[in-house]
Amino acid sequence: MSAGNKRGAFIVMEGLDRSGKSTQAARLLERLQRADARVKLLKFPDRTTGIGITIDSYLRSESELDDRAIHLLFSANRWELASSIEESLRAGSTVLCDRYAFSGIAFSAAKGLPYEWCRAPDISLPAPDVTIFLDITPEKAKQRGGYGEERYEKEEMQRMVREVFQRIGSETSREQRWVVVDAGQDIDLVTEDIWRIVEPLVSGVLGPVTRLWETGSNTSIIPS
Ligand code: DGP
């Protein structure tokens, strides 16, 4: 990270189940480390916290919960880590996040909950500087190993999730960039496409951390 008043970049990766997100996040982490960036990799849901353990049990179909209740728990799981994300960014670390609030909207709206209601609990979370959407057809994703092990890994569900992701992308502001990468192509080409997007951010970002979907002030969620 070069001097000046730059902070770390906040990079989010989103996509359907089996889109290759976790593999690409691991590759990107390694590359950022090789580029000498201080970097923190997070994954949502974070299944290690108290809330995360409840989410994990729900995803494995070991417990049942009302659709709205589980939606709010996914959001609370992000809020649990919001101030530590902001602190890391301010301290100059790049934060790389495997899934974020966009998954929150996509998966719950795909179940039939109203889009605006789904977005509401995540308003004011730290906003990514770029969101990389790994786009793959549900047909192609299904052909990859492991599909079908968890609650949402069904082709029809994934088709609706993809449609909501496309709506989110079309509504994302220019400042909060949404970049689509073809995740159906060769794995190394996906890695290269991602690196081209991320490389300019490795040296840090000017300006404060912004908030998701806020219309008013950019007040920090942690005291300065
Ligand atoms: P992963 O660990 O990336 O395989 O994600 C687990 C599953 O949880 C996956 O099917 C996507 C889904 N998911 C992730 N975040 C959210 C969320 O905020 N809300 C809902 N309803 N589902 C989510």
Coordinates of C-alpha atoms and ligand atoms in Angstrom, one line a residue:
M1 CA 0.0 0.0 0.0
S2 CA 1.5 3.4 -1.0
A3 CA 1.5 6.3 1.4
G4 CA -1.0 9.2 1.5
N5 CA -4.5 8.9 2.9
K6 CA -5.5 5.8 1.0
R7 CA -7.5 3.0 2.7
G8 CA -7.8 -0.6 1.7
A9 CA -10.1 -1.7 -1.1
F10 CA -13.3 -3.6 -0.3
I11 CA -13.8 -6.3 -2.9
V12 CA -16.9 -8.6 -3.0
M13 CA -17.4 -11.7 -5.0
E14 CA -20.9 -12.9 -5.7
G15 CA -22.5 -15.7 -7.8
L16 CA -24.7 -18.7 -8.0
D17 CA -23.8 -21.8 -6.0
R18 CA -21.1 -23.7 -7.9
S19 CA -20.1 -20.6 -9.9
G20 CA -16.5 -21.1 -8.7
K21 CA -16.5 -18.2 -6.3
S22 CA -14.7 -19.8 -3.4
T23 CA -11.9 -21.2 -5.7
Q24 CA -11.5 -17.8 -7.4
A25 CA -11.5 -16.0 -4.0
A26 CA -8.7 -18.3 -2.8
R27 CA -6.7 -17.7 -6.0
L28 CA -7.3 -13.9 -5.7
L29 CA -6.1 -14.0 -2.1
E30 CA -2.9 -15.7 -3.1
R31 CA -2.3 -13.2 -5.8
L32 CA -2.9 -10.2 -3.6
Q33 CA -0.5 -11.7 -1.1
R34 CA 2.1 -12.1 -3.8
A35 CA 1.5 -8.5 -4.8
D36 CA 2.5 -7.6 -1.2
A37 CA -1.0 -6.4 -0.3
R38 CA -2.2 -6.8 3.3
V39 CA -5.4 -8.7 2.8
K40 CA -8.2 -10.2 4.8
L41 CA -10.5 -12.9 3.3
L42 CA -14.0 -13.2 4.7
K43 CA -16.8 -15.5 3.8
F44 CA -20.5 -15.0 4.3
P45 CA -22.3 -16.6 5.9
D46 CA -19.6 -16.8 8.6
R47 CA -20.7 -20.2 10.0
T48 CA -18.4 -19.9 13.1
T49 CA -20.4 -17.3 15.1
G50 CA -23.5 -18.1 17.2
I51 CA -25.7 -16.7 14.5
G52 CA -23.6 -18.5 11.8
I53 CA -24.1 -21.9 13.6
T54 CA -27.9 -21.4 13.3
I55 CA -27.6 -20.5 9.6
D56 CA -25.4 -23.5 9.0
S57 CA -28.0 -25.9 10.5
Y58 CA -30.7 -24.3 8.4
L59 CA -28.7 -24.6 5.2
R60 CA -28.1 -28.2 5.9
S61 CA -31.8 -28.7 6.4
E62 CA -31.2 -29.8 10.0
S63 CA -33.6 -27.1 11.2
E64 CA -36.5 -25.1 9.9
L65 CA -37.0 -21.3 10.2
D66 CA -39.5 -18.8 8.9
D67 CA -38.2 -17.2 5.6
R68 CA -38.1 -13.7 7.2
A69 CA -36.4 -14.9 10.4
I70 CA -33.5 -16.6 8.4
H71 CA -33.2 -13.6 6.2
L72 CA -32.7 -11.3 9.2
L73 CA -30.1 -13.8 10.7
F74 CA -28.1 -13.7 7.4
S75 CA -28.1 -9.9 7.6
A76 CA -27.2 -9.9 11.3
N77 CA -24.3 -12.2 10.5
R78 CA -22.9 -9.5 8.2
W79 CA -23.6 -6.8 10.8
E80 CA -21.6 -8.8 13.3
L81 CA -18.5 -8.2 11.2
A82 CA -19.3 -4.7 9.8
S83 CA -17.2 -2.7 12.2
S84 CA -14.2 -5.1 11.8
I85 CA -14.5 -4.7 8.0
E86 CA -14.4 -1.0 8.3
E87 CA -11.5 -1.0 10.8
S88 CA -9.5 -3.3 8.4
L89 CA -10.1 -1.0 5.5
R90 CA -9.1 2.1 7.4
A91 CA -6.0 0.3 8.6
G92 CA -5.0 -0.2 4.9
S93 CA -5.9 -3.8 4.4
T94 CA -7.7 -5.0 1.3
V95 CA -10.9 -6.9 2.4
L96 CA -12.0 -9.7 0.1
C97 CA -15.4 -11.0 0.7
D98 CA -16.9 -14.3 -0.6
R99 CA -20.7 -13.3 -0.8
Y100 CA -22.3 -10.3 0.9
A101 CA -25.5 -8.4 1.1
F102 CA -26.4 -9.0 -2.6
S103 CA -26.7 -12.8 -1.8
G104 CA -29.0 -11.7 1.0
I105 CA -31.4 -10.1 -1.5
A106 CA -31.0 -12.6 -4.3
F107 CA -31.7 -15.8 -2.3
S108 CA -34.6 -14.4 -0.2
A109 CA -36.3 -12.5 -3.1
A110 CA -36.0 -15.7 -5.2
K111 CA -38.1 -17.4 -2.5
G112 CA -40.8 -14.7 -3.0
L113 CA -40.1 -12.2 -0.3
P114 CA -40.4 -8.5 -1.5
Y115 CA -37.2 -7.1 -3.0
E116 CA -37.3 -3.8 -1.0
W117 CA -38.0 -5.7 2.2
C118 CA -35.0 -8.0 1.6
R119 CA -32.7 -5.0 1.0
A120 CA -33.7 -3.0 4.1
P121 CA -31.7 -4.7 6.9
D122 CA -28.5 -4.4 4.9
I123 CA -28.8 -0.6 4.3
S124 CA -25.7 1.2 5.7
L125 CA -23.4 -1.8 5.7
P126 CA -19.9 -0.9 4.5
A127 CA -20.2 -0.7 0.6
P128 CA -17.8 -2.6 -1.6
D129 CA -15.6 -0.6 -4.0
V130 CA -16.3 -3.3 -6.5
T131 CA -18.5 -6.4 -6.7
I132 CA -17.5 -9.1 -9.1
F133 CA -20.4 -11.2 -10.2
L134 CA -19.3 -14.6 -11.4
D135 CA -22.0 -15.3 -14.0
I136 CA -22.9 -18.9 -14.9
T137 CA -26.0 -20.5 -16.2
P138 CA -27.8 -22.8 -13.7
E139 CA -27.5 -25.6 -16.2
K140 CA -23.7 -25.3 -16.3
A141 CA -23.5 -24.9 -12.5
K142 CA -25.5 -28.0 -12.0
Q143 CA -23.0 -30.1 -14.0
R144 CA -20.2 -29.2 -11.5
G145 CA -19.5 -31.5 -8.6
G146 CA -21.3 -31.2 -5.2
Y147 CA -24.4 -29.6 -6.6
G148 CA -27.5 -30.4 -4.6
E149 CA -26.0 -30.9 -1.1
E150 CA -27.5 -27.8 0.5
R151 CA -31.0 -26.3 0.7
Y152 CA -30.8 -23.8 -2.2
E153 CA -28.9 -25.9 -4.7
K154 CA -31.8 -26.6 -7.0
E155 CA -31.9 -25.6 -10.6
E156 CA -35.2 -23.7 -10.5
M157 CA -34.1 -21.8 -7.4
Q158 CA -30.8 -20.9 -8.9
R159 CA -32.5 -19.6 -12.1
M160 CA -34.6 -17.2 -9.9
V161 CA -31.5 -16.2 -7.9
R162 CA -29.7 -15.3 -11.1
E163 CA -32.6 -13.1 -12.2
V164 CA -32.5 -11.2 -8.9
F165 CA -28.7 -10.8 -9.2
Q166 CA -29.2 -9.3 -12.7
R167 CA -31.7 -6.8 -11.3
I168 CA -29.2 -5.8 -8.5
G169 CA -26.5 -5.3 -11.1
S170 CA -28.7 -3.1 -13.3
E171 CA -29.6 -1.0 -10.3
T172 CA -26.1 -0.6 -8.7
S173 CA -24.7 2.9 -8.8
R174 CA -21.6 3.8 -10.8
E175 CA -19.7 4.5 -7.5
Q176 CA -20.5 1.0 -6.2
R177 CA -19.3 -0.9 -9.2
W178 CA -20.8 -4.2 -10.3
V179 CA -18.7 -6.1 -12.8
V180 CA -19.9 -9.3 -14.5
V181 CA -17.3 -12.0 -15.3
D182 CA -18.1 -15.0 -17.4
A183 CA -17.7 -17.9 -14.9
G184 CA -18.5 -20.5 -17.5
Q185 CA -15.2 -20.1 -19.3
D186 CA -11.9 -21.8 -18.6
I187 CA -10.9 -21.4 -14.9
D188 CA -7.6 -19.7 -15.6
L189 CA -9.4 -17.1 -17.9
V190 CA -11.8 -16.3 -15.0
T191 CA -8.8 -15.8 -12.7
E192 CA -7.2 -13.4 -15.3
D193 CA -10.5 -11.5 -15.8
I194 CA -10.8 -11.0 -12.0
W195 CA -7.2 -9.9 -11.7
R196 CA -7.6 -7.2 -14.4
I197 CA -10.5 -5.8 -12.3
V198 CA -8.7 -6.0 -8.9
E199 CA -5.1 -5.0 -9.8
P200 CA -5.8 -1.2 -10.0
L201 CA -7.2 -1.4 -6.4
V202 CA -4.2 -3.1 -4.8
S203 CA -2.5 0.2 -4.0
G204 CA -5.5 1.3 -2.1
V205 CA -8.5 3.6 -2.5
L206 CA -9.0 7.3 -1.9
G207 CA -12.0 8.6 0.1
P208 CA -14.0 7.2 3.0
V209 CA -15.8 3.9 3.1
T210 CA -19.3 4.4 1.8
R211 CA -22.5 2.8 2.9
L212 CA -24.8 0.5 1.0
W213 CA -27.9 2.1 -0.4
E214 CA -27.8 5.2 1.8
T215 CA -29.2 8.3 0.3
G216 CA -28.1 10.7 3.0
S217 CA -24.8 11.1 4.9
N218 CA -21.8 8.9 4.8
T219 CA -21.5 8.7 8.5
S220 CA -19.2 5.9 9.7
I221 CA -20.7 3.1 11.8
I222 CA -17.6 3.2 14.0
P223 CA -16.4 6.3 15.9
S224 CA -13.3 7.9 14.3
Ligands
DGP1 P1 -21.9 -20.7 0.4 O1 -21.3 -21.0 1.8 O2 -21.2 -19.6 -0.4 O3 -22.1 -22.0 -0.3 O4 -23.4 -20.2 0.7 C1 -24.3 -20.9 1.4 C2 -25.7 -20.8 0.9 O5 -26.4 -19.7 1.5 C3 -25.8 -20.6 -0.6 O6 -26.8 -21.4 -1.2 C4 -26.2 -19.1 -0.7 C5 -26.9 -18.9 0.5 N1 -26.8 -17.5 1.1 C6 -25.7 -16.8 1.3 N2 -26.0 -15.6 1.8 C7 -27.3 -15.6 2.0 C8 -28.2 -14.6 2.5 O7 -27.8 -13.5 3.0 N3 -29.5 -14.9 2.5 C9 -30.0 -16.1 2.0 N4 -31.3 -16.4 2.1 N5 -29.2 -17.1 1.5 C10 -27.9 -16.8 1.5

